[in-house]
CSV table of C-alpha atoms in Angstrom, one decimal:
chain,number,residue,atom,x,y,z
D,1,MET,CA,26.2,1.3,-33.8
D,2,LYS,CA,29.8,0.0,-33.1
D,3,LEU,CA,30.9,2.0,-30.3
D,4,LYS,CA,34.8,2.4,-30.4
D,5,SER,CA,35.9,2.4,-26.7
D,6,ILE,CA,39.0,2.0,-24.6
D,7,ILE,CA,39.3,1.1,-21.1
D,8,VAL,CA,41.3,3.0,-18.8
D,9,GLU,CA,42.1,1.0,-15.4
D,10,ASP,CA,45.1,0.2,-13.4
D,11,GLU,CA,44.0,-3.2,-12.1
D,12,GLN,CA,44.5,-6.1,-14.8
D,13,THR,CA,42.1,-8.3,-13.5
D,14,SER,CA,39.4,-5.4,-13.3
D,15,ARG,CA,40.0,-4.8,-17.0
D,16,GLU,CA,39.9,-8.4,-18.0
D,17,ILE,CA,36.3,-8.7,-16.2
D,18,LEU,CA,35.2,-5.8,-18.1
D,19,LYS,CA,36.5,-6.6,-21.6
D,20,ASN,CA,34.9,-10.1,-21.1
D,21,TYR,CA,31.8,-8.5,-20.1
D,22,LEU,CA,31.5,-6.4,-22.9
D,23,LYS,CA,32.4,-9.0,-25.5
D,24,LYS,CA,29.7,-11.1,-24.1
D,25,TYR,CA,26.8,-8.9,-23.1
D,26,CYS,CA,27.8,-5.8,-25.1
D,27,PRO,CA,29.0,-6.7,-28.8
D,28,ASN,CA,28.4,-3.2,-30.1
D,29,VAL,CA,31.6,-2.2,-28.4
D,30,ALA,CA,34.7,-2.4,-29.9
D,31,VAL,CA,37.6,-2.3,-27.4
D,32,LEU,CA,40.4,-0.4,-29.4
D,33,GLY,CA,42.9,-0.5,-26.2
D,34,GLU,CA,43.6,-0.8,-22.7
D,35,ALA,CA,45.4,1.9,-20.3
D,36,ALA,CA,46.4,1.4,-17.0
D,37,ASN,CA,47.5,5.4,-16.2
D,38,VAL,CA,46.7,8.6,-17.2
D,39,ASP,CA,49.8,8.7,-19.7
D,40,GLU,CA,48.6,5.3,-21.4
D,41,ALA,CA,44.9,6.6,-21.5
D,42,LEU,CA,46.2,9.8,-23.2
D,43,VAL,CA,48.3,8.2,-26.0
D,44,LEU,CA,45.2,5.9,-26.8
D,45,ILE,CA,42.9,8.9,-26.5
D,46,ARG,CA,45.0,10.9,-28.8
D,47,ASN,CA,45.5,8.1,-31.6
D,48,HIS,CA,41.7,6.9,-31.8
D,49,ASP,CA,38.7,8.5,-32.8
D,50,LEU,CA,36.8,7.4,-29.7
D,51,ASP,CA,33.1,7.0,-28.8
D,52,LEU,CA,33.2,5.7,-25.1
D,53,VAL,CA,35.9,5.7,-22.7
D,54,PHE,CA,35.2,3.5,-19.6
D,55,LEU,CA,37.2,5.2,-16.8
D,56,ASP,CA,38.2,4.0,-13.2
D,57,VAL,CA,38.9,7.3,-11.1
D,58,GLU,CA,41.8,6.1,-8.8
D,59,MET,CA,45.2,5.3,-10.7
D,60,PRO,CA,48.6,5.9,-9.9
D,61,TYR,CA,50.2,9.6,-10.8
D,62,GLY,CA,46.6,11.3,-11.2
D,63,ASN,CA,43.2,9.9,-11.4
D,64,ALA,CA,40.1,10.3,-14.0
D,65,PHE,CA,39.7,14.0,-13.6
D,66,ASP,CA,43.4,14.6,-14.0
D,67,LEU,CA,42.8,12.8,-17.3
D,68,LEU,CA,39.8,14.7,-18.6
D,69,ASP,CA,41.5,17.9,-17.8
D,70,LYS,CA,44.6,16.8,-19.9
D,71,VAL,CA,42.3,15.9,-22.9
D,72,GLY,CA,40.8,19.4,-23.1
D,73,ASP,CA,38.3,19.0,-25.9
D,74,ILE,CA,36.2,15.9,-25.0
D,75,ASN,CA,34.4,14.3,-28.1
D,76,PHE,CA,33.6,11.1,-26.5
D,77,GLU,CA,31.3,9.9,-23.7
D,78,THR,CA,32.5,8.5,-20.6
D,79,VAL,CA,31.3,5.9,-18.3
D,80,PHE,CA,33.0,6.0,-14.8
D,81,VAL,CA,33.9,2.5,-13.1
D,82,THR,CA,34.6,2.7,-9.4
D,83,ALA,CA,34.2,1.2,-6.3
D,84,TYR,CA,33.7,4.6,-4.7
D,85,ASN,CA,30.4,6.4,-4.8
D,86,HIS,CA,31.6,9.7,-3.4
D,87,TYR,CA,32.8,10.8,-6.9
D,88,ALA,CA,29.5,10.7,-8.2
D,89,ILE,CA,28.7,14.5,-8.2
D,90,GLU,CA,32.4,15.3,-9.5
D,91,ALA,CA,31.6,12.8,-12.7
D,92,LEU,CA,28.3,14.4,-13.4
D,93,ASN,CA,30.2,17.6,-13.2
D,94,ALA,CA,32.4,16.5,-15.8
D,95,HIS,CA,29.5,15.1,-18.2
D,96,ALA,CA,29.6,11.8,-17.3
D,97,SER,CA,27.0,9.6,-19.2
D,98,TYR,CA,27.0,7.0,-16.7
D,99,TYR,CA,28.5,5.9,-13.3
D,100,LEU,CA,29.0,2.2,-12.9
D,101,MET,CA,29.7,1.0,-9.3
D,102,LYS,CA,32.3,-2.1,-8.8
D,103,PRO,CA,31.5,-5.1,-8.6
D,104,ILE,CA,30.0,-4.3,-11.9
D,105,SER,CA,26.3,-5.3,-12.5
D,106,ILE,CA,25.9,-6.8,-16.0
D,107,ASP,CA,22.3,-5.3,-15.9
D,108,GLU,CA,23.8,-1.8,-15.2
D,109,LEU,CA,26.8,-2.3,-17.7
D,110,ILE,CA,24.1,-3.1,-20.7
D,111,LYS,CA,22.1,0.1,-19.5
D,112,ALA,CA,25.4,2.2,-19.7
D,113,VAL,CA,26.2,1.0,-23.2
D,114,ASP,CA,22.5,1.2,-24.0
D,115,TYR,CA,22.3,4.7,-23.3
D,116,VAL,CA,25.8,6.0,-24.9
D,117,THR,CA,24.5,4.1,-27.8
D,118,GLU,CA,21.5,6.0,-27.9
D,119,ILE,CA,23.4,9.6,-27.6
D,120,ARG,CA,25.8,8.7,-30.4
D,121,THR,CA,22.9,7.7,-32.6
D,122,LYS,CA,21.3,10.8,-32.0
D,123,GLU,CA,24.2,12.9,-32.4
D,124,ASP,CA,24.9,11.1,-36.2
D,125,ALA,CA,21.4,11.9,-36.9
D,126,LEU,CA,21.7,15.7,-36.0
D,127,GLN,CA,24.9,15.5,-38.4
D,128,ASP,CA,23.4,13.7,-41.4
D,129,GLN,CA,20.8,16.6,-41.5
D,130,VAL,CA,23.5,18.9,-42.5
D,131,LEU,CA,26.2,16.5,-44.1
D,132,VAL,CA,24.5,17.4,-47.8
D,133,THR,CA,22.0,20.0,-47.9
D,134,LYS,CA,19.8,21.4,-50.3
D,135,THR,CA,21.9,24.1,-51.8
D,136,LYS,CA,18.8,26.1,-52.9
D,137,ASN,CA,18.8,27.0,-49.1
D,138,VAL,CA,22.8,27.5,-48.6
D,139,ASP,CA,23.5,29.8,-51.6
D,140,GLY,CA,25.3,27.5,-54.0
D,141,LYS,CA,27.2,25.6,-51.1
D,142,ILE,CA,27.0,21.8,-50.2
D,143,THR,CA,28.8,19.9,-47.3
D,144,ILE,CA,30.4,16.5,-47.2
D,145,PRO,CA,31.4,14.5,-44.4
D,146,THR,CA,34.9,14.2,-42.9
D,147,GLN,CA,36.4,12.3,-40.4
D,148,ASP,CA,36.1,15.0,-37.7
D,149,GLY,CA,32.8,17.2,-39.0
D,150,PHE,CA,32.1,18.3,-42.4
D,151,GLU,CA,33.6,20.4,-45.4
D,152,VAL,CA,31.9,23.0,-47.5
D,153,LEU,CA,32.1,22.9,-51.0
D,154,ASN,CA,31.1,25.6,-53.7
D,155,THR,CA,28.6,23.6,-56.0
D,156,ALA,CA,30.1,25.7,-58.8
D,157,ASP,CA,33.5,24.4,-58.0
D,158,ILE,CA,32.1,20.7,-58.5
D,159,LEU,CA,32.7,19.4,-62.2
D,160,TYR,CA,31.4,15.7,-61.7
D,161,CYS,CA,30.9,13.0,-59.4
D,162,LYS,CA,31.5,9.5,-59.8
D,163,ALA,CA,30.5,6.3,-58.1
D,164,ASP,CA,32.7,4.5,-56.3
D,165,ASP,CA,31.0,1.3,-55.0
D,166,ASN,CA,28.9,3.0,-51.8
D,167,TYR,CA,31.2,5.9,-52.0
D,168,THR,CA,31.6,8.9,-54.1
D,169,GLU,CA,34.5,10.6,-55.9
D,170,ILE,CA,33.8,14.5,-56.3
D,171,TYR,CA,36.1,16.0,-58.8
D,172,LEU,CA,36.8,19.8,-58.4
D,173,ASN,CA,37.6,22.8,-60.9
D,174,THR,CA,40.7,22.9,-58.7
D,175,ASN,CA,42.3,19.5,-59.8
D,176,LYS,CA,41.4,18.0,-56.1
D,177,LYS,CA,39.7,15.1,-55.7
D,178,LYS,CA,37.0,14.5,-52.7
D,179,LEU,CA,36.2,10.9,-51.6
D,180,VAL,CA,32.8,10.7,-49.6
D,181,SER,CA,31.3,7.7,-47.6
D,182,LYS,CA,28.1,8.6,-49.3
D,183,THR,CA,26.3,6.9,-52.6
D,184,LEU,CA,25.8,8.9,-55.9
D,185,LYS,CA,22.5,8.6,-55.3
D,186,TYR,CA,22.7,10.3,-52.1
D,187,PHE,CA,24.4,13.8,-54.0
D,188,GLU,CA,21.6,13.3,-57.1
D,189,ASP,CA,19.3,13.8,-54.8
D,190,ALA,CA,21.0,16.9,-53.1
D,191,LEU,CA,22.4,18.6,-56.7
D,192,THR,CA,19.6,17.8,-59.0
D,193,GLU,CA,18.0,21.0,-58.4
D,194,SER,CA,21.2,23.2,-58.7
D,195,GLY,CA,22.0,22.3,-62.6
D,196,PHE,CA,23.5,18.6,-61.9
D,197,ALA,CA,22.6,15.8,-64.2
D,198,ARG,CA,22.9,11.9,-63.6
D,199,VAL,CA,24.2,10.9,-67.4
D,200,HIS,CA,25.0,7.1,-66.4
D,201,LYS,CA,25.0,4.9,-63.7
D,202,SER,CA,28.3,6.1,-62.2
D,203,TYR,CA,28.3,9.7,-63.3
D,204,LEU,CA,26.8,12.8,-62.2
D,205,VAL,CA,28.0,15.9,-64.1
D,206,ASN,CA,27.7,19.6,-63.3
D,207,VAL,CA,25.5,21.0,-66.9
D,208,ASN,CA,27.0,24.5,-66.2
D,209,GLU,CA,30.5,22.7,-67.0
D,210,ILE,CA,29.4,20.9,-70.2
D,211,VAL,CA,31.2,22.4,-73.3
D,212,LYS,CA,30.4,19.7,-75.9
D,213,TYR,CA,27.8,16.8,-76.6
D,214,ILE,CA,29.2,14.4,-79.2
D,215,LYS,CA,26.4,12.4,-81.0
D,216,GLY,CA,26.0,8.5,-80.3
D,217,LYS,CA,23.3,6.3,-79.1
D,218,GLY,CA,23.5,7.9,-75.9
D,219,GLY,CA,26.7,10.1,-77.1
D,220,SER,CA,28.9,11.6,-74.6
D,221,VAL,CA,29.6,15.0,-72.8
D,222,GLU,CA,33.2,16.9,-72.4
D,223,LEU,CA,33.3,19.1,-69.7
D,224,SER,CA,35.4,22.1,-69.2
D,225,SER,CA,38.7,20.4,-67.8
D,226,GLY,CA,38.9,18.3,-71.3
D,227,LYS,CA,37.2,15.3,-69.1
D,228,GLN,CA,34.9,13.0,-71.8
D,229,ILE,CA,32.3,11.1,-69.9
D,230,MET,CA,29.5,8.5,-71.8
D,231,VAL,CA,26.2,9.3,-71.5
D,232,SER,CA,23.7,6.2,-71.3
D,233,ALA,CA,20.9,6.2,-73.8
D,234,SER,CA,18.2,5.9,-70.9
D,235,ARG,CA,19.5,9.5,-69.7
D,236,LYS,CA,20.1,11.1,-73.0
D,237,SER,CA,16.6,12.8,-73.3
D,238,GLU,CA,17.0,14.4,-69.7
D,239,LEU,CA,20.3,15.6,-70.4
D,240,LEU,CA,19.4,17.4,-73.8
D,241,SER,CA,16.5,18.7,-72.0
D,242,TYR,CA,19.0,21.3,-70.6
D,243,PHE,CA,19.9,22.5,-73.6
D,244,LYS,CA,16.5,23.2,-75.1
């Protein structure tokens, strides 16, 4: 897992040391930016979808806790990096993932990053359990991942799904299209029991939306929207079985 992070530290030398340590010993951490004060940090946090913030406590014009108060709804992990141990309780109350003392111990830094990686991995695994659910259990609905969570679709609104490498394009009867970072096989597993048929290596169609079948070696189907989709010869029998 790649952790998208920023460093919030008013001393340039300290920022450089931490950045170099991360590059050398924690290659799964991508440092997207640096901030020397609360205002600069706020800009970075609002402009990036972050996993981790390395946060010094004492800064000009405000401290780490002022920053966290201004952020409000925090959706990233924090690792406090400070020369003062008397902030530990306050950091714990602010739900810090780790508390690093300066000068930074490389072993402790690796432990901190490993701990955050474990937290984010577990969170992703939990989300993946609901990103595409078996529709028979959720009354004709399916969830698709978005950048900030997931969106719920009615399966009856889906005309067809089209493969796009490791992505899937979902076409709806509202003339809208959703691009999802999941494979077509992923959706085939989730939707087959809800009346969707894989008619081609690149297409999964809602059988209830088929209005015509045109004969041929594999043939093709026409959907209610007028869209025609070729049927692979190897998929023909499976498709026609829906209409027996």
